mmCIF file of C-alpha atoms in Angstrom:
data_model
loop_
_atom_site.group_PDB
_atom_site.id
_atom_site.type_symbol
_atom_site.label_atom_id
_atom_site.label_comp_id
_atom_site.label_asym_id
_atom_site.label_seq_id
_atom_site.Cartn_x
_atom_site.Cartn_y
_atom_site.Cartn_z
ATOM 1 C CA MET A 1 35.407 37.823 60.228
ATOM 2 C CA ILE A 2 38.621 36.184 58.956
ATOM 3 C CA VAL A 3 39.061 38.946 56.412
ATOM 4 C CA ARG A 4 38.742 41.659 59.161
ATOM 5 C CA VAL A 5 41.304 39.947 61.349
ATOM 6 C CA ALA A 6 43.743 39.211 58.548
ATOM 7 C CA SER A 7 43.580 42.833 57.441
ATOM 8 C CA LEU A 8 43.912 44.623 60.742
ATOM 9 C CA ALA A 9 45.610 47.983 60.215
ATOM 10 C CA PRO A 10 48.529 47.347 62.602
ATOM 11 C CA PHE A 11 49.561 44.204 60.740
ATOM 12 C CA VAL A 12 49.058 45.837 57.283
ATOM 13 C CA ALA A 13 51.407 48.604 58.466
ATOM 14 C CA LEU A 14 53.983 46.018 59.453
ATOM 15 C CA VAL A 15 53.731 44.253 56.116
ATOM 16 C CA ALA A 16 53.997 47.618 54.314
ATOM 17 C CA VAL A 17 57.191 48.702 56.119
ATOM 18 C CA LEU A 18 58.763 45.268 55.396
ATOM 19 C CA LEU A 19 57.848 45.574 51.721
ATOM 20 C CA MET A 20 59.355 49.064 51.722
ATOM 21 C CA TYR A 21 62.582 47.724 53.151
ATOM 22 C CA PHE A 22 62.878 44.783 50.771
ATOM 23 C CA CYS A 23 61.483 46.338 47.598
ATOM 24 C CA ALA A 24 62.809 49.926 47.628
ATOM 25 C CA VAL A 25 66.256 51.057 48.555
ATOM 26 C CA ASP A 26 65.414 54.691 49.227
ATOM 27 C CA VAL A 27 62.491 54.450 51.697
ATOM 28 C CA VAL A 28 63.465 52.444 54.741
ATOM 29 C CA THR A 29 67.282 52.797 54.963
ATOM 30 C CA ASP A 30 67.976 51.099 58.270
ATOM 31 C CA PRO A 31 66.614 48.029 60.104
ATOM 32 C CA TRP A 32 66.127 50.205 63.196
ATOM 33 C CA GLN A 33 63.595 52.196 61.197
ATOM 34 C CA ILE A 34 61.636 48.971 60.743
ATOM 35 C CA ALA A 35 61.633 48.552 64.513
ATOM 36 C CA MET A 36 60.579 52.131 65.165
ATOM 37 C CA VAL A 37 57.704 51.968 62.601
ATOM 38 C CA ALA A 38 56.607 48.580 63.979
ATOM 39 C CA ALA A 39 56.616 49.920 67.554
ATOM 40 C CA CYS A 40 54.556 52.934 66.607
ATOM 41 C CA LEU A 41 52.168 51.499 64.014
ATOM 42 C CA THR A 42 51.807 47.868 65.138
ATOM 43 C CA ILE A 43 52.663 47.428 68.833
ATOM 44 C CA MET A 44 51.217 50.724 70.122
ATOM 45 C CA PRO A 45 47.719 50.267 68.583
ATOM 46 C CA VAL A 46 47.538 46.578 69.567
ATOM 47 C CA LEU A 47 48.332 47.543 73.213
ATOM 48 C CA ALA A 48 44.898 49.243 73.410
ATOM 49 C CA TYR A 49 43.109 45.870 73.540
ATOM 50 C CA PRO A 50 44.774 44.409 76.616
ATOM 51 C CA VAL A 51 44.703 47.762 78.356
ATOM 52 C CA GLN A 52 40.978 47.991 77.683
ATOM 53 C CA MET A 53 40.447 44.486 79.093
ATOM 54 C CA ILE A 54 42.551 45.158 82.251
ATOM 55 C CA VAL A 55 41.108 48.519 83.250
ATOM 56 C CA PRO A 56 37.598 47.948 84.670
ATOM 57 C CA LYS A 57 36.262 51.384 83.731
ATOM 58 C CA LEU A 58 37.392 50.922 80.157
ATOM 59 C CA ARG A 59 36.095 47.356 79.983
ATOM 60 C CA ALA A 60 32.687 48.575 81.045
ATOM 61 C CA LYS A 61 32.429 50.687 77.955
ATOM 62 C CA GLY A 62 32.495 47.541 75.763
ATOM 63 C CA ARG A 63 33.237 47.534 72.002
ATOM 64 C CA ASP A 64 32.682 51.312 71.688
ATOM 65 C CA GLY A 65 35.187 52.044 74.443
ATOM 66 C CA GLN A 66 37.572 49.625 72.816
ATOM 67 C CA ARG A 67 37.338 51.320 69.456
ATOM 68 C CA THR A 68 37.885 54.791 71.014
ATOM 69 C CA LEU A 69 40.866 53.562 73.001
ATOM 70 C CA ALA A 70 42.373 51.918 69.852
ATOM 71 C CA ILE A 71 42.033 55.241 67.996
ATOM 72 C CA ILE A 72 43.801 57.069 70.857
ATOM 73 C CA PHE A 73 46.559 54.587 71.087
ATOM 74 C CA SER A 74 46.982 54.632 67.344
ATOM 75 C CA CYS A 75 47.161 58.450 67.259
ATOM 76 C CA VAL A 76 49.782 58.482 70.012
ATOM 77 C CA GLY A 77 51.783 56.029 67.899
ATOM 78 C CA TYR A 78 51.352 58.256 64.831
ATOM 79 C CA VAL A 79 52.619 61.315 66.773
ATOM 80 C CA VAL A 80 55.665 59.461 68.100
ATOM 81 C CA LEU A 81 56.431 58.082 64.667
ATOM 82 C CA THR A 82 56.166 61.560 63.103
ATOM 83 C CA VAL A 83 58.541 62.997 65.806
ATOM 84 C CA LEU A 84 60.961 60.138 65.112
ATOM 85 C CA ALA A 85 60.651 60.631 61.316
ATOM 86 C CA PHE A 86 61.887 64.224 61.642
ATOM 87 C CA THR A 87 64.476 63.709 64.362
ATOM 88 C CA VAL A 88 66.353 60.513 63.639
ATOM 89 C CA GLY A 89 66.950 60.776 59.863
ATOM 90 C CA PHE A 90 64.114 59.071 58.118
ATOM 91 C CA SER A 91 64.149 59.435 54.341
ATOM 92 C CA PRO A 92 61.742 62.018 52.927
ATOM 93 C CA LYS A 93 59.605 59.193 51.580
ATOM 94 C CA LEU A 94 59.359 57.579 55.034
ATOM 95 C CA GLN A 95 58.544 61.043 56.431
ATOM 96 C CA VAL A 96 55.640 61.150 54.010
ATOM 97 C CA PHE A 97 54.489 57.738 55.275
ATOM 98 C CA ALA A 98 54.606 58.921 58.927
ATOM 99 C CA LEU A 99 52.737 62.155 58.079
ATOM 100 C CA THR A 100 50.163 60.212 56.114
ATOM 101 C CA TYR A 101 49.370 58.175 59.250
ATOM 102 C CA LEU A 102 49.312 61.231 61.429
ATOM 103 C CA PHE A 103 46.971 63.178 59.141
ATOM 104 C CA SER A 104 44.707 60.152 58.623
ATOM 105 C CA GLY A 105 44.545 59.548 62.362
ATOM 106 C CA VAL A 106 43.669 63.136 63.052
ATOM 107 C CA VAL A 107 40.972 63.106 60.394
ATOM 108 C CA LEU A 108 39.446 59.865 61.783
ATOM 109 C CA LEU A 109 39.582 61.184 65.314
ATOM 110 C CA LEU A 110 37.906 64.425 64.319
ATOM 111 C CA CYS A 111 35.233 62.491 62.414
ATOM 112 C CA ARG A 112 34.559 60.388 65.486
ATOM 113 C CA LEU A 113 34.232 63.493 67.684
ATOM 114 C CA PHE A 114 31.611 64.838 65.234
ATOM 115 C CA GLY A 115 29.673 61.629 65.064
ATOM 116 C CA LEU A 116 30.899 60.550 61.611
ATOM 117 C CA ARG A 117 32.155 57.053 61.084
ATOM 118 C CA PRO A 118 34.442 56.603 58.137
ATOM 119 C CA SER A 119 35.932 53.121 58.266
ATOM 120 C CA GLY A 120 39.245 53.145 60.073
ATOM 121 C CA HIS A 121 39.650 49.557 58.969
ATOM 122 C CA CYS A 122 39.491 50.532 55.288
ATOM 123 C CA CYS A 123 41.710 53.502 56.034
ATOM 124 C CA GLY A 124 44.309 51.257 57.541
ATOM 125 C CA VAL A 125 44.363 48.976 54.517
ATOM 126 C CA ALA A 126 43.996 51.553 51.773
ATOM 127 C CA GLY A 127 46.712 53.903 53.093
ATOM 128 C CA PRO A 128 49.602 51.421 52.897
ATOM 129 C CA ILE A 129 48.462 50.130 49.455
ATOM 130 C CA ALA A 130 48.270 53.645 48.034
ATOM 131 C CA TYR A 131 51.678 54.488 49.585
ATOM 132 C CA LEU A 132 53.326 51.369 48.192
ATOM 133 C CA ALA A 133 51.870 51.962 44.722
ATOM 134 C CA VAL A 134 53.040 55.571 44.636
ATOM 135 C CA PHE A 135 56.387 55.449 46.444
ATOM 136 C CA VAL A 136 57.669 51.872 46.000
ATOM 137 C CA ASN A 137 56.330 50.249 42.842
ATOM 138 C CA PRO A 138 53.242 50.979 40.769
ATOM 139 C CA TYR A 139 52.470 47.233 40.651
ATOM 140 C CA PHE A 140 51.348 47.484 44.273
ATOM 141 C CA ALA A 141 48.231 49.189 42.826
ATOM 142 C CA PHE A 142 46.934 45.718 42.123
ATOM 143 C CA ALA A 143 46.792 45.233 45.911
ATOM 144 C CA ALA A 144 43.857 47.604 45.885
ATOM 145 C CA LEU A 145 41.832 44.522 44.876
ATOM 146 C CA LEU A 146 42.251 43.484 48.498
ATOM 147 C CA LEU A 147 39.945 46.356 49.432
ATOM 148 C CA VAL A 148 36.998 44.502 47.869
ATOM 149 C CA PRO A 149 36.831 41.727 50.547
ATOM 150 C CA VAL A 150 37.791 44.206 53.292
ATOM 151 C CA MET A 151 34.906 46.548 52.361
ATOM 152 C CA TRP A 152 32.539 43.586 51.885
ATOM 153 C CA SER A 153 33.435 42.330 55.349
ATOM 154 C CA CYS A 154 32.808 45.676 56.925
ATOM 155 C CA VAL A 155 29.391 45.972 55.315
ATOM 156 C CA ALA A 156 28.476 42.332 55.782
ATOM 157 C CA LEU A 157 29.252 42.492 59.473
ATOM 158 C CA LYS A 158 27.305 45.715 59.695
ATOM 159 C CA ARG A 159 30.285 47.652 61.031
ATOM 160 C CA HIS A 160 30.033 50.290 58.293
ATOM 161 C CA THR A 161 28.043 51.276 55.272
ATOM 162 C CA ALA A 162 29.519 51.106 51.794
ATOM 163 C CA LEU A 163 29.878 54.969 51.826
ATOM 164 C CA GLN A 164 31.774 54.893 55.146
ATOM 165 C CA CYS A 165 34.120 52.315 53.627
ATOM 166 C CA VAL A 166 34.738 54.445 50.561
ATOM 167 C CA VAL A 167 35.414 57.535 52.684
ATOM 168 C CA GLY A 168 37.705 55.433 54.838
ATOM 169 C CA CYS A 169 39.646 54.596 51.682
ATOM 170 C CA LEU A 170 39.812 58.250 50.603
ATOM 171 C CA VAL A 171 41.143 59.575 53.867
ATOM 172 C CA PRO A 172 44.688 58.146 53.572
ATOM 173 C CA ALA A 173 44.927 58.929 49.846
ATOM 174 C CA ILE A 174 44.159 62.615 50.494
ATOM 175 C CA SER A 175 46.396 62.544 53.616
ATOM 176 C CA MET A 176 49.236 61.158 51.558
ATOM 177 C CA LEU A 177 48.833 63.856 48.886
ATOM 178 C CA VAL A 178 48.973 66.519 51.554
ATOM 179 C CA ALA A 179 51.976 64.923 53.205
ATOM 180 C CA ALA A 180 53.814 64.576 49.866
ATOM 181 C CA LEU A 181 53.149 68.228 49.021
ATOM 182 C CA ILE A 182 54.607 69.298 52.390
ATOM 183 C CA ILE A 183 57.658 67.009 52.260
ATOM 184 C CA MET A 184 58.650 66.572 48.547
#
């Protein structure tokens, strides 16, 4: 359980944007961009949990309702971030980052609508790692080793199968490739 909490996607996104700012001069070019990314990728998704607890109708849906609400709040954050990325002067690399989240969120949402369950948790960890390795420094590829305990945690807690974890890891990699082809 500690692994799942320590690797929650909103916090991984925050760490990723901070690493971009401090490790690469051409990705996050302004501290305000850190604030915008944090608001959209960290604060917005986390807000789903207190909202679910406060609204009785949503609270009655339990963990499944919580998960659905978190996906919705996350997708709203991804849309807002993407709009910001193209309207307030984000670097092309940061635009790729925003689009990667948007595309990944759309894929996860569509999967959920069709009854498929790729791991959003693995997606939220694998995406930033892949992005950092490709656009910031190849040494960040070693961080992919963190996916082992994340995937183990998902399987051990019976949240997902190993295949769902692998698919969850592939979603952001493919989304990033598509985003890079569009932007770069």
